[in-house]
C-alpha positions as YAML, in Angstrom:
chain: A
units: angstrom
residues:
- id: 1
  name: TYR
  ca: [-23.88, 73.85, 52.84]
- id: 2
  name: PRO
  ca: [-21.31, 75.87, 50.92]
- id: 3
  name: GLU
  ca: [-17.80, 75.11, 52.16]
- id: 4
  name: ALA
  ca: [-14.61, 77.04, 51.53]
- id: 5
  name: ALA
  ca: [-11.41, 75.18, 50.79]
- id: 6
  name: ASN
  ca: [-10.05, 73.72, 54.04]
- id: 7
  name: ALA
  ca: [-7.85, 70.69, 53.30]
- id: 8
  name: PRO
  ca: [-7.97, 67.84, 53.93]
- id: 9
  name: GLN
  ca: [-11.72, 67.89, 54.73]
- id: 10
  name: SER
  ca: [-12.98, 70.46, 52.23]
- id: 11
  name: PHE
  ca: [-10.82, 69.97, 49.18]
- id: 12
  name: PRO
  ca: [-12.56, 71.51, 46.12]
- id: 13
  name: ARG
  ca: [-12.16, 69.80, 42.75]
- id: 14
  name: THR
  ca: [-11.77, 73.21, 41.12]
- id: 15
  name: ASP
  ca: [-11.87, 76.81, 42.30]
- id: 16
  name: THR
  ca: [-12.19, 77.68, 46.02]
- id: 17
  name: GLY
  ca: [-15.37, 76.03, 47.31]
- id: 18
  name: LEU
  ca: [-17.75, 73.09, 47.20]
- id: 19
  name: VAL
  ca: [-21.11, 71.97, 48.60]
- id: 20
  name: SER
  ca: [-21.18, 69.65, 51.61]
- id: 21
  name: MET
  ca: [-24.29, 67.49, 52.02]
- id: 22
  name: PHE
  ca: [-25.42, 65.09, 54.74]
- id: 23
  name: GLY
  ca: [-28.58, 63.52, 56.13]
- id: 24
  name: ASN
  ca: [-31.05, 64.68, 58.79]
- id: 25
  name: TRP
  ca: [-30.68, 61.69, 61.19]
- id: 26
  name: TRP
  ca: [-34.40, 61.47, 61.93]
- id: 27
  name: GLY
  ca: [-34.55, 57.67, 61.88]
- id: 28
  name: VAL
  ca: [-36.85, 57.65, 58.84]
- id: 29
  name: PHE
  ca: [-36.10, 57.94, 55.13]
- id: 30
  name: THR
  ca: [-35.09, 61.55, 54.38]
- id: 31
  name: VAL
  ca: [-33.86, 63.42, 51.35]
- id: 32
  name: SER
  ca: [-31.90, 66.65, 51.44]
- id: 33
  name: GLY
  ca: [-30.41, 68.44, 48.49]
- id: 34
  name: ILE
  ca: [-29.99, 71.37, 46.21]
- id: 35
  name: PHE
  ca: [-31.66, 72.27, 42.93]
- id: 36
  name: HIS
  ca: [-32.00, 74.94, 40.29]
- id: 37
  name: GLU
  ca: [-35.09, 75.42, 38.13]
- id: 38
  name: PHE
  ca: [-35.29, 76.40, 34.46]
- id: 39
  name: PRO
  ca: [-38.14, 76.89, 31.97]
- id: 40
  name: THR
  ca: [-38.26, 74.37, 29.11]
- id: 41
  name: THR
  ca: [-40.69, 72.81, 26.67]
- id: 42
  name: ALA
  ca: [-41.51, 69.35, 25.36]
- id: 43
  name: GLY
  ca: [-38.85, 67.84, 23.13]
- id: 44
  name: GLU
  ca: [-35.94, 69.86, 24.55]
- id: 45
  name: THR
  ca: [-32.87, 67.79, 25.49]
- id: 46
  name: TRP
  ca: [-30.79, 68.45, 28.61]
- id: 47
  name: GLU
  ca: [-27.58, 66.91, 29.95]
- id: 48
  name: MET
  ca: [-26.19, 67.03, 33.48]
- id: 49
  name: TYR
  ca: [-22.94, 65.98, 35.08]
- id: 50
  name: SER
  ca: [-21.18, 66.58, 38.39]
- id: 51
  name: SER
  ca: [-18.30, 65.48, 40.60]
- id: 52
  name: ALA
  ca: [-18.53, 64.05, 44.12]
- id: 53
  name: ARG
  ca: [-16.26, 62.78, 46.90]
- id: 54
  name: HIS
  ca: [-16.38, 61.79, 50.53]
- id: 55
  name: TRP
  ca: [-13.67, 62.50, 53.04]
- id: 56
  name: SER
  ca: [-12.20, 59.66, 55.12]
- id: 57
  name: GLY
  ca: [-12.79, 61.73, 58.29]
- id: 58
  name: ASP
  ca: [-16.58, 61.67, 57.68]
- id: 59
  name: ALA
  ca: [-16.99, 58.80, 55.22]
- id: 60
  name: MET
  ca: [-20.31, 57.52, 53.97]
- id: 61
  name: SER
  ca: [-21.26, 54.14, 55.44]
- id: 62
  name: THR
  ca: [-20.53, 50.83, 53.72]
- id: 63
  name: ASP
  ca: [-22.11, 48.47, 56.27]
- id: 64
  name: GLY
  ca: [-24.67, 47.36, 53.67]
- id: 65
  name: VAL
  ca: [-27.63, 48.18, 55.89]
- id: 66
  name: GLU
  ca: [-29.62, 51.20, 54.73]
- id: 67
  name: ASP
  ca: [-26.53, 53.04, 53.46]
- id: 68
  name: ASN
  ca: [-26.79, 56.62, 52.23]
- id: 69
  name: TRP
  ca: [-26.26, 57.60, 48.60]
- id: 70
  name: VAL
  ca: [-26.22, 60.71, 46.40]
- id: 71
  name: VAL
  ca: [-27.87, 61.16, 43.01]
- id: 72
  name: GLN
  ca: [-27.84, 63.74, 40.24]
- id: 73
  name: LYS
  ca: [-31.26, 64.17, 38.64]
- id: 74
  name: ILE
  ca: [-33.04, 66.07, 35.89]
- id: 75
  name: ALA
  ca: [-36.78, 66.25, 36.69]
- id: 76
  name: PHE
  ca: [-39.45, 67.57, 34.30]
- id: 77
  name: PHE
  ca: [-42.64, 69.26, 35.56]
- id: 78
  name: ASP
  ca: [-45.99, 70.23, 34.04]
- id: 79
  name: ALA
  ca: [-47.95, 73.47, 34.62]
- id: 80
  name: GLY
  ca: [-49.53, 71.95, 37.77]
- id: 81
  name: ASN
  ca: [-46.04, 71.41, 39.27]
- id: 82
  name: ASN
  ca: [-46.36, 67.61, 38.88]
- id: 83
  name: GLU
  ca: [-43.19, 65.70, 38.08]
- id: 84
  name: ILE
  ca: [-43.93, 64.01, 34.76]
- id: 85
  name: GLY
  ca: [-40.54, 62.55, 33.87]
- id: 86
  name: GLY
  ca: [-36.89, 62.52, 34.66]
- id: 87
  name: VAL
  ca: [-33.58, 60.76, 34.64]
- id: 88
  name: GLU
  ca: [-31.11, 60.20, 37.48]
- id: 89
  name: SER
  ca: [-27.93, 58.37, 38.41]
- id: 90
  name: THR
  ca: [-26.06, 57.57, 41.61]
- id: 91
  name: ILE
  ca: [-22.95, 59.73, 41.86]
- id: 92
  name: LEU
  ca: [-21.66, 58.68, 45.30]
- id: 93
  name: ASN
  ca: [-22.10, 56.10, 48.06]
- id: 94
  name: GLY
  ca: [-19.90, 54.43, 50.64]
- id: 95
  name: THR
  ca: [-18.37, 52.02, 48.10]
- id: 96
  name: PHE
  ca: [-16.63, 54.88, 46.24]
- id: 97
  name: ALA
  ca: [-12.98, 55.46, 47.14]
- id: 98
  name: MET
  ca: [-12.50, 58.16, 49.78]
- id: 99
  name: ASP
  ca: [-10.54, 61.39, 49.45]
- id: 100
  name: VAL
  ca: [-10.68, 61.48, 45.64]
- id: 101
  name: TRP
  ca: [-13.07, 63.16, 43.23]
- id: 102
  name: HIS
  ca: [-15.35, 60.96, 41.14]
- id: 103
  name: ASP
  ca: [-16.66, 62.44, 37.89]
- id: 104
  name: ALA
  ca: [-20.19, 61.22, 37.31]
- id: 105
  name: ALA
  ca: [-21.27, 59.95, 33.92]
- id: 106
  name: THR
  ca: [-23.41, 62.43, 32.01]
- id: 107
  name: ILE
  ca: [-27.16, 61.87, 32.21]
- id: 108
  name: SER
  ca: [-29.42, 63.03, 29.39]
- id: 109
  name: GLY
  ca: [-33.16, 63.66, 29.38]
- id: 110
  name: VAL
  ca: [-35.74, 64.79, 26.84]
- id: 111
  name: ALA
  ca: [-38.66, 66.84, 28.18]
- id: 112
  name: PRO
  ca: [-41.92, 64.89, 27.71]
- id: 113
  name: ALA
  ca: [-45.18, 66.34, 26.37]
- id: 114
  name: GLY
  ca: [-46.65, 68.90, 28.77]
- id: 115
  name: THR
  ca: [-43.31, 70.01, 30.24]
- id: 116
  name: VAL
  ca: [-43.02, 73.67, 31.27]
- id: 117
  name: LYS
  ca: [-39.95, 73.54, 33.54]
- id: 118
  name: LEU
  ca: [-37.17, 71.32, 34.80]
- id: 119
  name: GLN
  ca: [-35.13, 71.03, 37.95]
- id: 120
  name: ALA
  ca: [-31.47, 70.02, 38.05]
- id: 121
  name: LEU
  ca: [-31.03, 68.33, 41.44]
- id: 122
  name: ILE
  ca: [-28.31, 66.85, 43.61]
- id: 123
  name: LEU
  ca: [-29.98, 64.75, 46.34]
- id: 124
  name: TYR
  ca: [-28.55, 63.09, 49.46]
- id: 125
  name: LEU
  ca: [-30.70, 60.10, 50.43]
- id: 126
  name: GLN
  ca: [-30.55, 58.80, 54.00]
- id: 127
  name: PRO
  ca: [-32.73, 55.74, 54.75]
- id: 128
  name: MET
  ca: [-32.15, 55.77, 58.53]
- id: 129
  name: TRP
  ca: [-29.24, 56.78, 60.78]
- id: 130
  name: ASP
  ca: [-26.05, 56.19, 58.76]
- id: 131
  name: GLY
  ca: [-23.71, 59.16, 58.68]
- id: 132
  name: GLY
  ca: [-21.17, 60.59, 56.31]
- id: 133
  name: ALA
  ca: [-20.95, 63.75, 54.28]
- id: 134
  name: ALA
  ca: [-20.79, 64.11, 50.50]
- id: 135
  name: HIS
  ca: [-18.88, 66.88, 48.77]
- id: 136
  name: ILE
  ca: [-20.21, 68.10, 45.42]
- id: 137
  name: ASP
  ca: [-18.42, 70.32, 42.90]
- id: 138
  name: ASP
  ca: [-18.54, 71.28, 39.22]
- id: 139
  name: VAL
  ca: [-22.22, 70.59, 38.56]
- id: 140
  name: SER
  ca: [-23.25, 71.42, 35.02]
- id: 141
  name: LEU
  ca: [-26.60, 71.45, 33.20]
- id: 142
  name: VAL
  ca: [-26.41, 71.82, 29.43]
- id: 143
  name: HIS
  ca: [-29.29, 72.62, 27.08]
- id: 144
  name: VAL
  ca: [-28.53, 70.51, 24.01]
- id: 145
  name: ILE
  ca: [-29.42, 72.39, 20.85]
- id: 146
  name: PRO
  ca: [-29.79, 70.07, 17.87]
- id: 147
  name: VAL
  ca: [-27.60, 70.89, 14.90]
- id: 148
  name: LYS
  ca: [-29.63, 71.46, 11.75]
- id: 149
  name: THR
  ca: [-28.20, 69.97, 8.61]
- id: 150
  name: GLU
  ca: [-29.46, 71.35, 5.33]
- id: 151
  name: SER
  ca: [-28.38, 70.76, 1.78]
- id: 152
  name: THR
  ca: [-28.57, 72.77, -1.36]
- id: 153
  name: THR
  ca: [-27.32, 72.51, -4.90]
- id: 154
  name: TRP
  ca: [-25.06, 75.29, -6.04]
- id: 155
  name: GLY
  ca: [-23.59, 75.30, -9.50]
- id: 156
  name: GLY
  ca: [-24.30, 71.58, -9.89]
- id: 157
  name: ILE
  ca: [-22.52, 70.75, -6.60]
- id: 158
  name: LYS
  ca: [-24.55, 69.48, -3.67]
- id: 159
  name: ALA
  ca: [-23.41, 71.20, -0.45]
- id: 160
  name: LEU
  ca: [-24.20, 70.28, 3.15]
- id: 161
  name: TYR
  ca: [-24.00, 72.91, 5.83]
- id: 162
  name: ARG
  ca: [-24.93, 73.31, 9.47]
...
């Protein structure tokens, strides 16, 4: 859910809002989340990073039994809407310090053969009943364009340019 700034619970990393995520409490493994979809082709490189926190008033569990966690993910899909590749990393769980923003490490993925689109996802995974809300802010997906390096000889001098 989008949340406006309302300290100390909803304390955006930047700007005036954030996304608050939590589980469904159905007693079975559930996944909730947000995503955005983009067209892409095989061989294209993408990077994603985000920031996450949990508030001490609704902290994610650390009891070690079926704890919840949050991931950032880049997923690649073929024309039949089948996921054919991806990369992900955990960006938050109950072991992370509360009430502070944690900047996730950048993940990078290259679209495999047959790719026609990708999804940039933030997913909240809840194995059973554990509670806690995750706050997400400053999610970024970057299309990495390779830099071409060419050389030429001009007046007897070899020059490199990009």
